[in-house]
Coordinates of C-alpha atoms and ligand atoms in Angstrom, one line a residue:
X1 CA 108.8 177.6 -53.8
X2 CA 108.2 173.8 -53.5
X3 CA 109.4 173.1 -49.7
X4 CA 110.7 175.0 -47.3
X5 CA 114.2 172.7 -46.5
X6 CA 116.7 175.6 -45.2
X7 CA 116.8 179.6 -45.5
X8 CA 119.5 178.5 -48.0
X9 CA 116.8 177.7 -50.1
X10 CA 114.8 180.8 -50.1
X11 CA 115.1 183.9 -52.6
X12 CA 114.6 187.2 -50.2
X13 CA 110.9 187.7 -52.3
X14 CA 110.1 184.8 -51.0
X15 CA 110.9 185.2 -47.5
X16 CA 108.8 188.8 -47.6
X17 CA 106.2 187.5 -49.3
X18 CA 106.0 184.9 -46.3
X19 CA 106.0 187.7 -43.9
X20 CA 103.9 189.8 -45.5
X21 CA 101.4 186.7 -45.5
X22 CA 101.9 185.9 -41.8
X23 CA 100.9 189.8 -40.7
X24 CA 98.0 189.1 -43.2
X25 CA 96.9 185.8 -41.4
X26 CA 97.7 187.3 -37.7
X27 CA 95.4 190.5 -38.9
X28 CA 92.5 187.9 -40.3
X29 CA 93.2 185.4 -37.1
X30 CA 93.1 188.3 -34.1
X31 CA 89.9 189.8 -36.3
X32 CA 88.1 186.8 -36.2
X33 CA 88.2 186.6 -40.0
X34 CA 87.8 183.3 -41.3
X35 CA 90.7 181.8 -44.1
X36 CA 90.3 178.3 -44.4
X37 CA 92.8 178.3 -47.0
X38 CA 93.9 174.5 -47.0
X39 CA 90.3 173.1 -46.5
X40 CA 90.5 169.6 -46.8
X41 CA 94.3 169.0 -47.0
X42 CA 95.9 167.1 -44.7
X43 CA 99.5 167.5 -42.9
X44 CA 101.5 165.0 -41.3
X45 CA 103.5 166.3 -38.8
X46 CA 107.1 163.6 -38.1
X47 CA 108.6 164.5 -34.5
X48 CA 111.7 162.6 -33.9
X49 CA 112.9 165.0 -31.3
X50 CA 110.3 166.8 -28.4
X51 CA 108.4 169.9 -29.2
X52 CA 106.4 172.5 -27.5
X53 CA 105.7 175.1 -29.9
X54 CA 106.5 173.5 -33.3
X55 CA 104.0 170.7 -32.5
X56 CA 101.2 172.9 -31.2
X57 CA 101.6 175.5 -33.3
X58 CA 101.7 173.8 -36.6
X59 CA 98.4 171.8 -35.6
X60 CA 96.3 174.6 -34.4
X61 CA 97.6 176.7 -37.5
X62 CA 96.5 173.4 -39.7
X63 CA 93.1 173.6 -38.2
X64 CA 92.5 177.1 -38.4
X65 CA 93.2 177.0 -41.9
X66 CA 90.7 173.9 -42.3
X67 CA 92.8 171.6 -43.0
X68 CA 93.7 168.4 -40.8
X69 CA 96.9 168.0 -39.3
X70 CA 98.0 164.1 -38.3
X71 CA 101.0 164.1 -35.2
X72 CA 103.2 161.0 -36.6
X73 CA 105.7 160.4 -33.6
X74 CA 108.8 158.3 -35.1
X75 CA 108.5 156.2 -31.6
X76 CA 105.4 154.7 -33.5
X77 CA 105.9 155.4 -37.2
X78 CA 108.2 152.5 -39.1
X79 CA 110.7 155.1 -39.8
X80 CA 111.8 154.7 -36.4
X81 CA 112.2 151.2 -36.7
X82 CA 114.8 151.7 -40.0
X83 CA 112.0 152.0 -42.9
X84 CA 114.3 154.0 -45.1
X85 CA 113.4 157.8 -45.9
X86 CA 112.9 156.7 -49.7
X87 CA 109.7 154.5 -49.2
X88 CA 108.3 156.8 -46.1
X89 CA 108.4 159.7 -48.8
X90 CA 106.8 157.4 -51.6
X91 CA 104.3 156.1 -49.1
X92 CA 103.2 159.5 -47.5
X93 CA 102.9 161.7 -50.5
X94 CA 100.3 158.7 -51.4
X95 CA 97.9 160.0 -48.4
X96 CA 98.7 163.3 -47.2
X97 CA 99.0 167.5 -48.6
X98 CA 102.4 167.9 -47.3
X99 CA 104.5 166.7 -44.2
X100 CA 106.5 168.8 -41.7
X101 CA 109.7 167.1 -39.9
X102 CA 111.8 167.3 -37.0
X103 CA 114.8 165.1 -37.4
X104 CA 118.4 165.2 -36.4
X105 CA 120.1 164.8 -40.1
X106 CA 119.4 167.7 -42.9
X107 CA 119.9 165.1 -45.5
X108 CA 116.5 163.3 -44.2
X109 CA 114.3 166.5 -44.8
X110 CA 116.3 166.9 -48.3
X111 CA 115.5 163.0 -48.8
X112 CA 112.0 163.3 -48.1
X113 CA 111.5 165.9 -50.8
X114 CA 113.7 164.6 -53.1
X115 CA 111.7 161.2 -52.9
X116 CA 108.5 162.7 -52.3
X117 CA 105.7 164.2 -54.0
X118 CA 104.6 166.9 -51.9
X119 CA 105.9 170.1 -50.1
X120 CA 108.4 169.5 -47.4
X121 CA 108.7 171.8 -44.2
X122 CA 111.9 171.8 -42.0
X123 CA 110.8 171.8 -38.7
X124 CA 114.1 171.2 -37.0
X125 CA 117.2 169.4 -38.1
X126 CA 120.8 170.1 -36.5
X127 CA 121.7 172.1 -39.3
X128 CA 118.7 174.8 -39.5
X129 CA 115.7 175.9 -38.3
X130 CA 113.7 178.2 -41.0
X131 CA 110.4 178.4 -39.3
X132 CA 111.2 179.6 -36.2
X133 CA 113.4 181.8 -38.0
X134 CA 110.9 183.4 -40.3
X135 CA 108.7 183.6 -37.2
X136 CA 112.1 185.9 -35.7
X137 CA 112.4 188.0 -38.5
X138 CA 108.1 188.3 -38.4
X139 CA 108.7 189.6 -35.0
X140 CA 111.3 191.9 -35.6
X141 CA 109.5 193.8 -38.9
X142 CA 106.6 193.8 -35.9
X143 CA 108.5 195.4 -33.4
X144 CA 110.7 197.4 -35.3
X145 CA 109.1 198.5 -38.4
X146 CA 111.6 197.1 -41.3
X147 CA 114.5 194.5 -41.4
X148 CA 116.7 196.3 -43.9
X149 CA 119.7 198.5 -42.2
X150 CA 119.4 196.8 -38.9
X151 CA 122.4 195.4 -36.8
X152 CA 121.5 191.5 -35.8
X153 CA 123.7 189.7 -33.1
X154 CA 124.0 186.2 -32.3
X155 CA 125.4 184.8 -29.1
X156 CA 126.3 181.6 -28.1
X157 CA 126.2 178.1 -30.0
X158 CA 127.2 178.1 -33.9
X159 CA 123.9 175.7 -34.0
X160 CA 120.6 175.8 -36.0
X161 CA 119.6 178.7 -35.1
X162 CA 122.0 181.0 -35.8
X163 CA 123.2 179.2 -38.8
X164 CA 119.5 179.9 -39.9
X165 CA 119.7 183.4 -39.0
X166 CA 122.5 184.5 -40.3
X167 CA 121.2 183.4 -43.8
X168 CA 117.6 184.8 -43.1
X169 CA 119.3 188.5 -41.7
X170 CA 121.6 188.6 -44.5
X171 CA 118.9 187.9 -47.0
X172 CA 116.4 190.4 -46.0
X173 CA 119.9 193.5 -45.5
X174 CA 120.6 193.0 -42.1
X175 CA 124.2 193.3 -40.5
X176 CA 124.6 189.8 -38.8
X177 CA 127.2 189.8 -36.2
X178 CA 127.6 186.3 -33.8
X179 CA 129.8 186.0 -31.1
X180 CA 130.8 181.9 -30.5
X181 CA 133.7 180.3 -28.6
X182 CA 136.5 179.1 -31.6
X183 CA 135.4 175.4 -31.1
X184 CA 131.4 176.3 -31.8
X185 CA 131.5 178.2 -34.7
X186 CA 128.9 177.5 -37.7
X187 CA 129.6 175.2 -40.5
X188 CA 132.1 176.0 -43.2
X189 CA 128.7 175.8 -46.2
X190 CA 127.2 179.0 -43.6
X191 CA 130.4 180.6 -43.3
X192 CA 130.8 180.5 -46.9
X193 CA 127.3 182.2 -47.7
X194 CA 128.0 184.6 -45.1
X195 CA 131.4 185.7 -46.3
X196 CA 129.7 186.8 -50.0
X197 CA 128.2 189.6 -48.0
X198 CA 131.5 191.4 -47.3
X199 CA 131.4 193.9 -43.8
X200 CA 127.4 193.0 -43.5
X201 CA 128.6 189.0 -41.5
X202 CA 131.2 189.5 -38.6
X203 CA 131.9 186.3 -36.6
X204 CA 134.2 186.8 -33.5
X205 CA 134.8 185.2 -29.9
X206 CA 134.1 188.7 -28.2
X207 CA 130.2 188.9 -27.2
X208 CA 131.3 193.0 -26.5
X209 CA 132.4 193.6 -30.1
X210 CA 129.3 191.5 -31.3
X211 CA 126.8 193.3 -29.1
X212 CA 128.1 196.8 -30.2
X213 CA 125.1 199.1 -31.4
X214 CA 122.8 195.7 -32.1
X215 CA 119.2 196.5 -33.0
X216 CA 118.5 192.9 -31.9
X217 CA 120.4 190.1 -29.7
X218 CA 119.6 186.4 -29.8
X219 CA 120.6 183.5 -28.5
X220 CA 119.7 179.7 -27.9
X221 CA 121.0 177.5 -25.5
X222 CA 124.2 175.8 -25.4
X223 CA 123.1 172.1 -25.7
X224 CA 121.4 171.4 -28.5
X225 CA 118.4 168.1 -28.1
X226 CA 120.8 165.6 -29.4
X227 CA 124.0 167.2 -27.1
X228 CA 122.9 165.9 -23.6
X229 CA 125.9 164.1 -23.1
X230 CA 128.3 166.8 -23.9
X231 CA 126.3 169.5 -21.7
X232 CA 128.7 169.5 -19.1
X233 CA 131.5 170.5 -21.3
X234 CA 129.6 172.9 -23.1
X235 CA 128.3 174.6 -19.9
X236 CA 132.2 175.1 -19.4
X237 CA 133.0 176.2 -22.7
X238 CA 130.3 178.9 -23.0
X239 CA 130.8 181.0 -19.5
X240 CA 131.4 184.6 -20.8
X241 CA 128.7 184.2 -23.6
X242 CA 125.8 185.1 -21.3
X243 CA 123.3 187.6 -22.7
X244 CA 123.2 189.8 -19.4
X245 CA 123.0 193.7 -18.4
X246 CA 126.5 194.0 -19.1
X247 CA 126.0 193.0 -22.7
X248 CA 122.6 195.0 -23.3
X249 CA 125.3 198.0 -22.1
X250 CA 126.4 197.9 -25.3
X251 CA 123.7 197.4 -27.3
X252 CA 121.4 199.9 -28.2
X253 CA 119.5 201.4 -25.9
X254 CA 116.5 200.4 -27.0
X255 CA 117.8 196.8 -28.6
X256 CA 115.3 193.6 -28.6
X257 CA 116.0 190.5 -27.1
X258 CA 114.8 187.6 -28.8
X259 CA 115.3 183.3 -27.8
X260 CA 113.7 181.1 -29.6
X261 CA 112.8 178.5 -26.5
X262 CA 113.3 176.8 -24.6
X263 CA 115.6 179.0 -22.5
X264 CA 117.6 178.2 -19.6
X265 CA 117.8 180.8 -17.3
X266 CA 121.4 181.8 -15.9
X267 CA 122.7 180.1 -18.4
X268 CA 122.7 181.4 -21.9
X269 CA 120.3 184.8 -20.6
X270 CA 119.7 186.0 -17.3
X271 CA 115.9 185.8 -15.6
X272 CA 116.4 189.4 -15.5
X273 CA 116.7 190.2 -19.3
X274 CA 114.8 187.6 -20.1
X275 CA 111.6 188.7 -17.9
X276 CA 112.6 192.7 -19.4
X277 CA 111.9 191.3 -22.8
X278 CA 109.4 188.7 -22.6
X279 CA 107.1 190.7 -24.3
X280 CA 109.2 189.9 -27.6
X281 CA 109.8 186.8 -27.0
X282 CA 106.2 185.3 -26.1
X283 CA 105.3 187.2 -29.4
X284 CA 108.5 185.7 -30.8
X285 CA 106.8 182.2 -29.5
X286 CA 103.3 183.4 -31.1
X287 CA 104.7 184.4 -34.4
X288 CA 105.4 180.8 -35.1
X289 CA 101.6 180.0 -35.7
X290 CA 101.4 183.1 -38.1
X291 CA 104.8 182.7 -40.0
X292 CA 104.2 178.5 -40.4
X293 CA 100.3 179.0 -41.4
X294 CA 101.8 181.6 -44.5
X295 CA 104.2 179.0 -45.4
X296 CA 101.8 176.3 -45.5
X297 CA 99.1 178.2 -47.2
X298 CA 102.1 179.0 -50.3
X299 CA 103.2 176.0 -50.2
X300 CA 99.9 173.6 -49.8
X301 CA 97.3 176.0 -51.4
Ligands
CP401 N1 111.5 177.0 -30.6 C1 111.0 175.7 -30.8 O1 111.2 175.2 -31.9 O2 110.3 175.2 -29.8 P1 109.9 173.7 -29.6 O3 111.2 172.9 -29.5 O4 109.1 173.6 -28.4 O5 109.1 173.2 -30.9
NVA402 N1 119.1 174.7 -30.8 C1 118.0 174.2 -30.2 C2 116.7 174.8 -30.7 C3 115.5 174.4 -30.0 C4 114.2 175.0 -30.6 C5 117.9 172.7 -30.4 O1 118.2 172.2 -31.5 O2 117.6 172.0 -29.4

């Protein structure tokens, strides 16, 4: 494993040993045992979209593992200013131990390791979003006790996310069921994975049928950052694909919720579920510093 670019990427060894890594460093972390596995390295850290927890997370997990993590905003960075992807990649791998991005195009992340000389990390792109989806799949091994045999559901937008977990559920022997309107549904290169998994992917417009006998349910919000213009329409588009108490009905009775945040209340999930299950989803939010800090360390070490 040279980057982490897209689940796509990543054999289903790898992703456990990533897991089994980030419930290492979370044990060491809580015990106040040191690792300072990446002493002296240095990350830069490219944001050309906002970020709470990515941000935050990758730079406290950069200085717990003693390295040095540098926040390079594209609002001041040349890259911003049309500095092709070729020369950035050139330049950086000159200076730093790795970079993580957040960008709106895949093919810049592919770009910047393809030009590169050091390990890439996705931290965003429209397409996918592997870290906060190995930080889910953390949180359900946590909560659950295995990932193998469970029934995953997706609601909502065929975005990042749930393109990203329906390769990471898949992967690791989940059932992956989404529910998305006809005009949202994932890309054909996710569908295409998906369908080499026979009964184990259902994609359907009935929230219900997707819901039925879930393990977990997930969801993200309807307007992706880049989709503020379109929010209105999607807002209309998406009534019906609320994860609410009429849903949970059918899931099983003892089903997690997880959202990967920011969440908008009454909109994609009620307060009311949302507050019932906040106890997986702040440790959903918390995962992120465990599951990024193993990726770094096997990528970076
Ligand atoms: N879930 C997530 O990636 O959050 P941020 O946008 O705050 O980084
Ligand atoms: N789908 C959301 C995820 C945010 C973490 C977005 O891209 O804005």
């Amino acid at each position: 494993m040279k980057h982490l670019l897209k689940m796509l990427d990543l054999s289903t060894e790898e992703i456990t040993e990533i897991l089994d890594l980030a419930d290492q460093l979370k044990y060491e972390l809580k015990h106040g045992i040191p690792h300072p596995h990446l002493k002296g390295k240095t990350l830069g850290m490219i944001f050309q979209k906002a970020s709470t927890r990515t941000r935050v997370s990758f730079e406290t997990g950069m200085y717990q593992l003693g390295g040095y993590p540098l926040f390079l905003s594209s609002n001041d960075l040349q890259i911003g200013r049309g500095e092709p992807v070729q020369d950035t990649a050139r330049v950086l791998s000159r200076y730093l131990s790795g970079i993580m991005i957040r960008t709106f195009d895949q093919k810049e992340v592919e770009d910047l390791a393809k030009y590169g000389n050091i390990p890439i990390i996705n931290g965003l792109t429209d397409f996918c979003h592997p870290c906060q989806v190995l930080a889910d799949l953390m949180t359900i091994r946590e909560f659950k006790g295995k990932l193998e045999g469970l029934k995953m559901c997706f609601i909502g937008d065929g975005n990042n996310m749930a393109n990203s977990l329906i390769v990471g559920g898949l992967k690791t022997g989940m059932s992956v069921s989404i529910a998305c309107p006809k005009d949202y549904q994932p890309p054909k290169e996710i569908l295409d994975f998906a369908a080499g998994y026979g009964d184990k992917f259902e994609m359907t417009d009935s929230p219900a049928q997707a819901a039925k006998d879930a393990d977990v349910i997930l969801t993200d919000v309807w307007a992706s950052m880049g989709q503020e213009d379109e929010a209105e329409k999607r807002r209309k588009a998406f009534v019906g694909y609320q994860v609410n108490d009429e849903l949970m009905k059918v899931a099983k009775s003892d089903a997690m919720v997880l959202h990967c945040l920011p969440a908008h209340r009454e909109e994609e999930i009620t307060e009311k579920v949302f507050e019932e299950h906040a106890k997986e989803i702040f440790e959903e939010a918390e995962n992120r510093l465990h599951a990024q800090k193993a990726v770094m360390v096997k990528l970076m070490a």
